[in-house]
Amino acid sequence: MTDKTADKPIAFLDLPAQQKRLGPALRARVDAVLDHCRFVMGPEVAELEQRLADWCGAKECVGVSSGTDALQIVMMAEGIGRGDAVFLPAFTYTATAEVPLVLGATPVFVDVDPNTFQIDPAHLRARIRAVKAAGKLTARAIVGVDLFGQPAPWPELRKIAEEEGLFLLADCAQSFGAVLDGKPLGREATATTLSFFPSKPLGGYGDGGAILTDDPERAALYRSLRTHGEGGTRYEVLRTGMNGRLDTLQAAVLLAKLDGFKEELARRDAIAQAYDAGFADGVQVPVRVPGSTSAWAIYAILLKDPADRAPLQARLKERGVPSAIYYPLPLHKQPAYQDHHDGTALPVSEDLAQRILALPIHPELTDDEVARVIAAVRG
Ligand SMILES: *Cc1c(COP(=O)(O)O)cnc(C)c1O
């Protein structure tokens, strides 16, 4: 082969290229923090909180240490704990189920839609009815997850939460930047949690997260909980909290990244459309949630036959195209969680885990690289 770059491995996440693109603006933001030295709760944290709230029109934003801690703070604020049932999809990242367990509550796994991969409202209703009928656990909350960057079925989830008297939490770790019916996601539930893990659409350079809400009382509680349950003064402890603050340096990085975030989202969407058009029949491309634009945390294809996945991954690797499996096991099958599962069959989640495959979709991908991914998938 004469073209030496043809088989240069493509990155699944290209942080060096991202840094280069962000250029001096990123360094200036970080340098400002190094200059003022207010590494904990420096001015960048409040500035970022305001920018995130403005992005989606939320009244309040509270920066926290990670997406997982955001979930924990929200659930602690509701007093969720022993004897409580928290309903959540079985096909999601582990953190969604981990947090109720850490607090002593029980995750109740719900199956997902075979096309959009989002939580299935009909199955959610059935699971709530069953828990209420059994009378062992108190039904407390629903966690809707915007899987892969597409919105969960929010209108239905809101209706169910209201009818059943449950708290509704939006796990927006993968979807900040997505749009539903013309509005940016962030106000679909009573509280919305974000993650700034480096691989998320709005990723920092370390761990970070935030909580959005329109309820000032809850926001005050979240602020107290992220700083050891502090009260009016630093050394008054009103409640059991945690060390859950967002680092100033992460806020500075995120402020630099927010400036070009709209363009990044547009680039991700353009890549998704190029993939959709490029793949041959037999590869199911992501089915869009009507009225929405995904934040494209993940672009996942669905293969017809589970047996096709390993050979396809091997061929992609040979051509320098990375791929990943989100998620190889639904949560109710995980060793740590299976004993907390009541044995209900969740066939869609189990099937998806066998046939799904994620392809690179970060904004640093060049058109040539996108073409190489398409060619490699086609064979
Ligand atoms: C990434 C992620 C989280 C956790 O976020 P961290 O910042 O890594 O703690 C929670 N839920 C979902 C759906 C995620 O994808």
Short mmCIF file of C-alpha atoms and ligand atoms in Angstrom, two decimals:
data_model
loop_
_atom_site.label_atom_id
_atom_site.label_comp_id
_atom_site.label_asym_id
_atom_site.label_seq_id
_atom_site.Cartn_x
_atom_site.Cartn_y
_atom_site.Cartn_z
CA MET A 1 0.00 0.00 0.00
CA THR A 2 1.41 3.37 -0.96
CA ASP A 3 -0.71 5.53 1.35
CA LYS A 4 0.84 5.06 4.77
CA THR A 5 -1.97 6.90 6.60
CA ALA A 6 -4.70 4.63 5.23
CA ASP A 7 -4.52 2.19 8.11
CA LYS A 8 -3.54 4.59 10.87
CA PRO A 9 -5.75 3.59 13.80
CA ILE A 10 -8.79 5.79 14.32
CA ALA A 11 -9.37 6.89 17.93
CA PHE A 12 -12.60 6.01 19.74
CA LEU A 13 -12.13 9.21 21.75
CA ASP A 14 -9.46 11.68 20.59
CA LEU A 15 -8.51 13.87 23.53
CA PRO A 16 -5.16 15.04 22.05
CA ALA A 17 -6.91 16.30 18.88
CA GLN A 18 -9.62 17.90 20.99
CA GLN A 19 -7.04 19.78 23.08
CA LYS A 20 -5.33 20.97 19.95
CA ARG A 21 -8.58 22.25 18.48
CA LEU A 22 -9.57 24.07 21.68
CA GLY A 23 -6.12 25.68 21.62
CA PRO A 24 -5.14 28.72 23.71
CA ALA A 25 -8.69 29.29 25.05
CA LEU A 26 -8.43 26.10 27.07
CA ARG A 27 -4.97 26.97 28.42
CA ALA A 28 -6.12 30.48 29.35
CA ARG A 29 -9.00 29.08 31.40
CA VAL A 30 -6.75 26.60 33.21
CA ASP A 31 -4.03 29.23 33.76
CA ALA A 32 -6.57 31.56 35.36
CA VAL A 33 -7.28 28.90 37.99
CA LEU A 34 -3.57 28.27 38.55
CA ASP A 35 -3.20 32.01 39.09
CA HIS A 36 -6.04 32.51 41.59
CA CYS A 37 -5.50 29.14 43.34
CA ARG A 38 -9.12 28.78 44.46
CA PHE A 39 -9.11 25.11 43.54
CA VAL A 40 -12.18 24.24 45.61
CA MET A 41 -15.36 26.19 44.78
CA GLY A 42 -13.52 28.85 42.82
CA PRO A 43 -15.45 31.36 40.68
CA GLU A 44 -15.44 29.07 37.61
CA VAL A 45 -17.83 26.68 39.38
CA ALA A 46 -20.60 29.29 39.73
CA GLU A 47 -19.91 30.57 36.21
CA LEU A 48 -20.30 27.08 34.78
CA GLU A 49 -23.45 26.44 36.82
CA GLN A 50 -25.01 29.58 35.34
CA ARG A 51 -23.99 28.63 31.79
CA LEU A 52 -25.45 25.12 32.15
CA ALA A 53 -28.70 26.42 33.64
CA ASP A 54 -28.98 28.97 30.82
CA TRP A 55 -28.34 26.28 28.20
CA CYS A 56 -31.61 24.52 28.98
CA GLY A 57 -33.53 27.20 30.87
CA ALA A 58 -33.34 25.46 34.25
CA LYS A 59 -33.68 27.70 37.31
CA GLU A 60 -30.87 26.06 39.26
CA CYS A 61 -27.67 24.15 38.59
CA VAL A 62 -25.41 22.59 41.22
CA GLY A 63 -21.94 21.43 40.14
CA VAL A 64 -20.87 18.15 41.73
CA SER A 65 -17.99 15.68 41.66
CA SER A 66 -19.39 13.16 39.13
CA GLY A 67 -22.52 11.90 37.45
CA THR A 68 -22.68 9.11 40.01
CA ASP A 69 -22.45 11.54 42.93
CA ALA A 70 -25.13 13.67 41.26
CA LEU A 71 -27.48 10.67 41.33
CA GLN A 72 -26.55 9.97 44.94
CA ILE A 73 -27.12 13.54 46.11
CA VAL A 74 -30.54 13.67 44.44
CA MET A 75 -31.60 10.35 45.98
CA MET A 76 -30.23 11.34 49.42
CA ALA A 77 -32.23 14.56 49.22
CA GLU A 78 -35.41 12.51 48.70
CA GLY A 79 -34.52 10.32 51.67
CA ILE A 80 -34.40 7.20 49.50
CA GLY A 81 -33.03 4.24 51.44
CA ARG A 82 -33.77 0.88 52.97
CA GLY A 83 -37.08 -0.65 51.92
CA ASP A 84 -37.49 1.68 48.93
CA ALA A 85 -37.85 0.58 45.31
CA VAL A 86 -36.20 2.62 42.56
CA PHE A 87 -37.33 1.74 39.03
CA LEU A 88 -34.68 1.98 36.31
CA PRO A 89 -33.81 0.44 32.94
CA ALA A 90 -31.78 -2.80 32.93
CA PHE A 91 -29.91 -1.65 29.84
CA THR A 92 -27.78 1.27 31.08
CA TYR A 93 -24.48 2.10 32.73
CA THR A 94 -23.85 0.52 36.14
CA ALA A 95 -23.98 3.82 38.10
CA THR A 96 -27.75 4.12 37.68
CA ALA A 97 -28.31 0.92 39.70
CA GLU A 98 -25.31 1.28 41.99
CA VAL A 99 -26.56 4.42 43.72
CA PRO A 100 -29.86 3.03 45.10
CA LEU A 101 -27.94 0.01 46.39
CA VAL A 102 -25.30 2.18 48.10
CA LEU A 103 -28.17 3.96 49.87
CA GLY A 104 -29.73 0.65 50.94
CA ALA A 105 -32.62 0.86 48.45
CA THR A 106 -33.53 -1.79 45.87
CA PRO A 107 -33.19 -1.21 42.12
CA VAL A 108 -36.13 -2.66 40.19
CA PHE A 109 -34.99 -3.40 36.65
CA VAL A 110 -37.28 -2.52 33.75
CA ASP A 111 -36.91 -3.72 30.17
CA VAL A 112 -36.31 -1.38 27.24
CA ASP A 113 -37.79 -0.66 23.83
CA PRO A 114 -36.23 -2.89 21.13
CA ASN A 115 -35.95 0.01 18.66
CA THR A 116 -34.95 3.09 20.66
CA PHE A 117 -33.32 1.12 23.54
CA GLN A 118 -35.05 3.49 25.99
CA ILE A 119 -37.02 2.33 29.07
CA ASP A 120 -40.33 0.68 28.09
CA PRO A 121 -43.23 2.59 29.73
CA ALA A 122 -45.64 -0.38 29.54
CA HIS A 123 -43.15 -2.61 31.33
CA LEU A 124 -42.45 0.15 33.84
CA ARG A 125 -46.16 0.27 34.73
CA ALA A 126 -46.25 -3.49 35.13
CA ARG A 127 -43.17 -3.44 37.41
CA ILE A 128 -44.64 -0.67 39.59
CA ARG A 129 -47.95 -2.56 39.90
CA ALA A 130 -46.11 -5.75 40.87
CA VAL A 131 -44.00 -4.02 43.54
CA LYS A 132 -47.05 -2.30 45.00
CA ALA A 133 -49.05 -5.55 44.99
CA ALA A 134 -46.27 -7.52 46.68
CA GLY A 135 -46.17 -4.96 49.48
CA LYS A 136 -42.58 -5.67 50.49
CA LEU A 137 -40.96 -2.52 49.14
CA THR A 138 -42.17 1.07 49.00
CA ALA A 139 -42.26 2.34 45.41
CA ARG A 140 -40.37 5.65 45.57
CA ALA A 141 -38.71 6.80 42.37
CA ILE A 142 -38.24 6.31 38.64
CA VAL A 143 -34.86 7.02 37.02
CA GLY A 144 -35.24 7.76 33.32
CA VAL A 145 -31.96 7.39 31.41
CA ASP A 146 -31.42 9.10 28.04
CA LEU A 147 -29.54 6.15 26.67
CA PHE A 148 -26.74 6.87 24.17
CA GLY A 149 -27.83 10.54 24.02
CA GLN A 150 -31.43 10.12 22.87
CA PRO A 151 -34.31 11.19 25.13
CA ALA A 152 -36.15 8.66 27.28
CA PRO A 153 -39.96 8.72 26.74
CA TRP A 154 -40.37 11.73 29.04
CA PRO A 155 -44.07 12.55 28.52
CA GLU A 156 -45.03 8.97 29.45
CA LEU A 157 -42.56 8.84 32.34
CA ARG A 158 -43.95 12.08 33.77
CA LYS A 159 -47.50 10.74 33.51
CA ILE A 160 -46.59 7.47 35.23
CA ALA A 161 -44.65 9.23 37.99
CA GLU A 162 -47.59 11.53 38.66
CA GLU A 163 -50.22 8.79 38.62
CA GLU A 164 -48.18 6.49 40.83
CA GLY A 165 -46.91 9.20 43.19
CA LEU A 166 -43.23 8.60 42.42
CA PHE A 167 -40.25 10.94 42.27
CA LEU A 168 -38.88 11.33 38.73
CA LEU A 169 -35.14 11.70 38.15
CA ALA A 170 -33.55 12.21 34.73
CA ASP A 171 -30.13 10.59 34.30
CA CYS A 172 -28.89 12.86 31.51
CA ALA A 173 -25.26 11.68 31.78
CA GLN A 174 -25.17 10.81 28.08
CA SER A 175 -27.60 13.37 26.68
CA PHE A 176 -26.72 16.91 27.72
CA GLY A 177 -26.93 18.84 24.44
CA ALA A 178 -29.79 16.73 23.02
CA VAL A 179 -33.01 18.42 21.94
CA LEU A 180 -36.62 17.22 22.30
CA ASP A 181 -39.49 19.05 20.59
CA GLY A 182 -37.29 22.07 20.01
CA LYS A 183 -36.12 22.32 23.63
CA PRO A 184 -32.72 21.33 25.05
CA LEU A 185 -33.01 18.42 27.50
CA GLY A 186 -32.53 19.31 31.16
CA ARG A 187 -36.00 20.05 32.51
CA GLU A 188 -37.82 16.78 31.85
CA ALA A 189 -37.90 15.64 35.48
CA THR A 190 -37.88 17.14 38.98
CA ALA A 191 -34.10 16.74 38.98
CA THR A 192 -31.69 16.07 36.11
CA THR A 193 -28.17 14.71 36.59
CA LEU A 194 -25.24 15.32 34.24
CA SER A 195 -21.81 13.70 33.93
CA PHE A 196 -18.66 15.33 32.57
CA PHE A 197 -16.62 12.14 32.37
CA PRO A 198 -14.19 12.73 29.47
CA SER A 199 -16.06 10.46 27.03
CA LYS A 200 -19.47 12.13 27.51
CA PRO A 201 -20.60 14.66 24.87
CA LEU A 202 -19.70 17.51 27.24
CA GLY A 203 -16.64 15.90 28.80
CA GLY A 204 -14.08 17.42 31.14
CA TYR A 205 -10.54 16.30 31.82
CA GLY A 206 -11.38 14.24 34.87
CA ASP A 207 -14.52 13.49 36.86
CA GLY A 208 -17.32 15.98 37.20
CA GLY A 209 -21.09 16.29 37.18
CA ALA A 210 -24.03 18.59 37.85
CA ILE A 211 -27.65 18.61 38.95
CA LEU A 212 -30.32 20.73 37.25
CA THR A 213 -33.66 21.58 38.85
CA ASP A 214 -36.37 24.25 38.81
CA ASP A 215 -36.93 23.83 42.55
CA PRO A 216 -34.86 26.29 44.64
CA GLU A 217 -35.47 24.33 47.86
CA ARG A 218 -34.11 21.14 46.37
CA ALA A 219 -31.16 23.05 44.90
CA ALA A 220 -30.32 24.40 48.38
CA LEU A 221 -30.47 20.86 49.74
CA TYR A 222 -28.16 19.60 46.96
CA ARG A 223 -25.67 22.40 47.77
CA SER A 224 -25.71 21.43 51.42
CA LEU A 225 -25.34 17.71 50.67
CA ARG A 226 -22.37 18.23 48.32
CA THR A 227 -20.50 19.94 51.20
CA HIS A 228 -20.96 17.48 54.09
CA GLY A 229 -24.51 18.60 54.84
CA GLU A 230 -23.35 22.03 55.94
CA GLY A 231 -25.82 24.63 57.17
CA GLY A 232 -25.60 28.41 57.33
CA THR A 233 -21.97 28.30 58.39
CA ARG A 234 -19.24 25.93 57.34
CA TYR A 235 -19.03 24.17 60.70
CA GLU A 236 -22.75 23.66 61.23
CA VAL A 237 -23.71 20.15 60.07
CA LEU A 238 -27.43 19.89 59.41
CA ARG A 239 -27.57 16.49 57.76
CA THR A 240 -25.35 13.63 56.68
CA GLY A 241 -23.83 14.69 53.38
CA MET A 242 -20.75 13.92 51.36
CA ASN A 243 -17.71 15.51 49.75
CA GLY A 244 -19.31 15.97 46.36
CA ARG A 245 -18.07 19.28 44.97
CA LEU A 246 -17.08 19.98 41.37
CA ASP A 247 -13.36 20.85 41.03
CA THR A 248 -12.61 24.40 39.89
CA LEU A 249 -10.14 23.09 37.29
CA GLN A 250 -12.83 20.88 35.76
CA ALA A 251 -15.24 23.82 35.65
CA ALA A 252 -12.56 25.86 33.84
CA VAL A 253 -12.04 23.12 31.22
CA LEU A 254 -15.80 22.77 30.74
CA LEU A 255 -16.25 26.53 30.28
CA ALA A 256 -13.69 26.45 27.46
CA LYS A 257 -15.43 23.45 25.92
CA LEU A 258 -18.93 24.94 26.17
CA ASP A 259 -17.93 27.73 23.77
CA GLY A 260 -17.71 25.26 20.90
CA PHE A 261 -20.23 22.69 22.16
CA LYS A 262 -23.01 23.56 19.66
CA GLU A 263 -20.61 22.99 16.76
CA GLU A 264 -19.46 19.70 18.29
CA LEU A 265 -23.05 18.51 18.58
CA ALA A 266 -23.72 19.44 14.96
CA ARG A 267 -20.61 17.53 13.87
CA ARG A 268 -21.67 14.44 15.82
CA ASP A 269 -25.11 14.57 14.20
CA ALA A 270 -23.58 14.94 10.72
CA ILE A 271 -21.38 11.89 11.34
CA ALA A 272 -24.45 9.91 12.51
CA GLN A 273 -26.27 10.82 9.32
CA ALA A 274 -23.28 9.83 7.18
CA TYR A 275 -23.16 6.45 8.96
CA ASP A 276 -26.92 5.95 8.52
CA ALA A 277 -26.63 6.55 4.80
CA GLY A 278 -23.47 4.52 4.39
CA PHE A 279 -24.23 1.18 6.01
CA ALA A 280 -25.71 -1.63 3.97
CA ASP A 281 -28.97 -3.44 4.70
CA GLY A 282 -28.59 -5.92 7.51
CA VAL A 283 -27.06 -3.39 9.85
CA GLN A 284 -29.75 -1.63 11.89
CA VAL A 285 -28.84 2.02 12.39
CA PRO A 286 -30.09 3.93 15.47
CA VAL A 287 -33.86 4.42 15.41
CA ARG A 288 -34.52 8.04 16.31
CA VAL A 289 -36.89 9.11 19.05
CA PRO A 290 -39.44 11.27 17.15
CA GLY A 291 -38.99 15.03 17.54
CA SER A 292 -35.48 14.73 18.94
CA THR A 293 -31.86 15.30 18.05
CA SER A 294 -29.46 13.05 19.93
CA ALA A 295 -26.34 14.30 21.71
CA TRP A 296 -24.69 11.17 20.24
CA ALA A 297 -22.74 10.04 23.26
CA ILE A 298 -22.78 6.68 21.49
CA TYR A 299 -23.67 5.61 17.95
CA ALA A 300 -24.61 1.94 18.16
CA ILE A 301 -25.57 -0.39 15.35
CA LEU A 302 -27.57 -3.56 15.90
CA LEU A 303 -26.50 -6.71 14.08
CA LYS A 304 -28.95 -9.38 12.94
CA ASP A 305 -27.07 -12.30 14.43
CA PRO A 306 -25.05 -12.26 17.69
CA ALA A 307 -22.51 -14.53 15.98
CA ASP A 308 -21.65 -11.73 13.53
CA ARG A 309 -20.33 -9.39 16.21
CA ALA A 310 -16.92 -10.87 17.07
CA PRO A 311 -15.87 -11.32 13.41
CA LEU A 312 -17.01 -7.78 12.58
CA GLN A 313 -15.05 -6.36 15.52
CA ALA A 314 -11.98 -8.30 14.37
CA ARG A 315 -12.29 -6.96 10.81
CA LEU A 316 -12.75 -3.40 12.05
CA LYS A 317 -9.69 -3.73 14.27
CA GLU A 318 -7.62 -4.98 11.36
CA ARG A 319 -8.55 -1.82 9.46
CA GLY A 320 -7.77 0.47 12.39
CA VAL A 321 -11.42 1.10 13.26
CA PRO A 322 -12.21 0.87 16.98
CA SER A 323 -15.53 -0.44 18.27
CA ALA A 324 -16.98 -1.03 21.73
CA ILE A 325 -19.85 -2.90 23.36
CA TYR A 326 -22.27 -0.84 25.45
CA TYR A 327 -23.35 -2.90 27.30
CA PRO A 328 -22.15 -6.51 27.19
CA LEU A 329 -24.37 -7.48 30.14
CA PRO A 330 -27.69 -5.98 31.21
CA LEU A 331 -27.51 -4.87 34.83
CA HIS A 332 -29.80 -7.60 36.24
CA LYS A 333 -27.23 -10.16 34.99
CA GLN A 334 -24.21 -8.46 36.59
CA PRO A 335 -22.60 -10.51 39.36
CA ALA A 336 -23.00 -7.66 41.83
CA TYR A 337 -26.66 -7.03 41.06
CA GLN A 338 -28.23 -10.36 40.12
CA ASP A 339 -29.04 -11.24 43.71
CA HIS A 340 -31.05 -8.01 43.97
CA HIS A 341 -33.13 -8.94 40.93
CA ASP A 342 -36.47 -10.68 41.42
CA GLY A 343 -36.01 -12.98 38.44
CA THR A 344 -38.36 -11.15 36.06
CA ALA A 345 -37.41 -11.87 32.44
CA LEU A 346 -36.01 -8.83 30.60
CA PRO A 347 -35.65 -10.34 27.13
CA VAL A 348 -35.08 -7.16 25.13
CA SER A 349 -32.16 -6.01 27.30
CA GLU A 350 -30.64 -9.48 27.12
CA ASP A 351 -30.98 -9.62 23.35
CA LEU A 352 -29.57 -6.12 22.74
CA ALA A 353 -26.49 -6.90 24.85
CA GLN A 354 -25.63 -9.70 22.39
CA ARG A 355 -26.10 -7.79 19.13
CA ILE A 356 -25.16 -4.18 19.80
CA LEU A 357 -21.92 -2.53 18.65
CA ALA A 358 -20.78 1.08 19.11
CA LEU A 359 -18.69 2.93 16.51
CA PRO A 360 -16.58 6.08 16.98
CA ILE A 361 -18.58 9.31 16.77
CA HIS A 362 -16.43 12.02 18.36
CA PRO A 363 -16.28 15.45 16.68
CA GLU A 364 -12.58 15.16 15.82
CA LEU A 365 -13.26 12.44 13.22
CA THR A 366 -12.36 13.61 9.71
CA ASP A 367 -14.54 12.92 6.68
CA ASP A 368 -11.90 10.45 5.50
CA GLU A 369 -12.08 8.59 8.80
CA VAL A 370 -15.88 8.49 8.64
CA ALA A 371 -15.60 7.02 5.14
CA ARG A 372 -13.10 4.44 6.42
CA VAL A 373 -15.47 3.39 9.21
CA ILE A 374 -18.31 2.98 6.71
CA ALA A 375 -16.16 0.97 4.29
CA ALA A 376 -14.89 -1.29 7.08
CA VAL A 377 -18.41 -2.01 8.39
CA ARG A 378 -19.64 -2.75 4.86
CA GLY A 379 -16.87 -5.30 4.49
C1 LIG B 1 -21.49 7.97 32.78
C2 LIG B 1 -22.81 7.67 33.35
C3 LIG B 1 -23.10 7.85 34.72
C4 LIG B 1 -22.03 8.18 35.73
O1 LIG B 1 -21.32 9.32 35.51
P1 LIG B 1 -19.85 9.49 36.15
O2 LIG B 1 -19.56 10.93 35.94
O3 LIG B 1 -18.93 8.58 35.41
O4 LIG B 1 -19.95 9.13 37.59
C5 LIG B 1 -24.37 7.63 35.16
N1 LIG B 1 -25.35 7.24 34.32
C6 LIG B 1 -25.12 7.03 33.02
C7 LIG B 1 -26.25 6.61 32.15
C8 LIG B 1 -23.84 7.23 32.48
O5 LIG B 1 -23.62 6.99 31.19
#
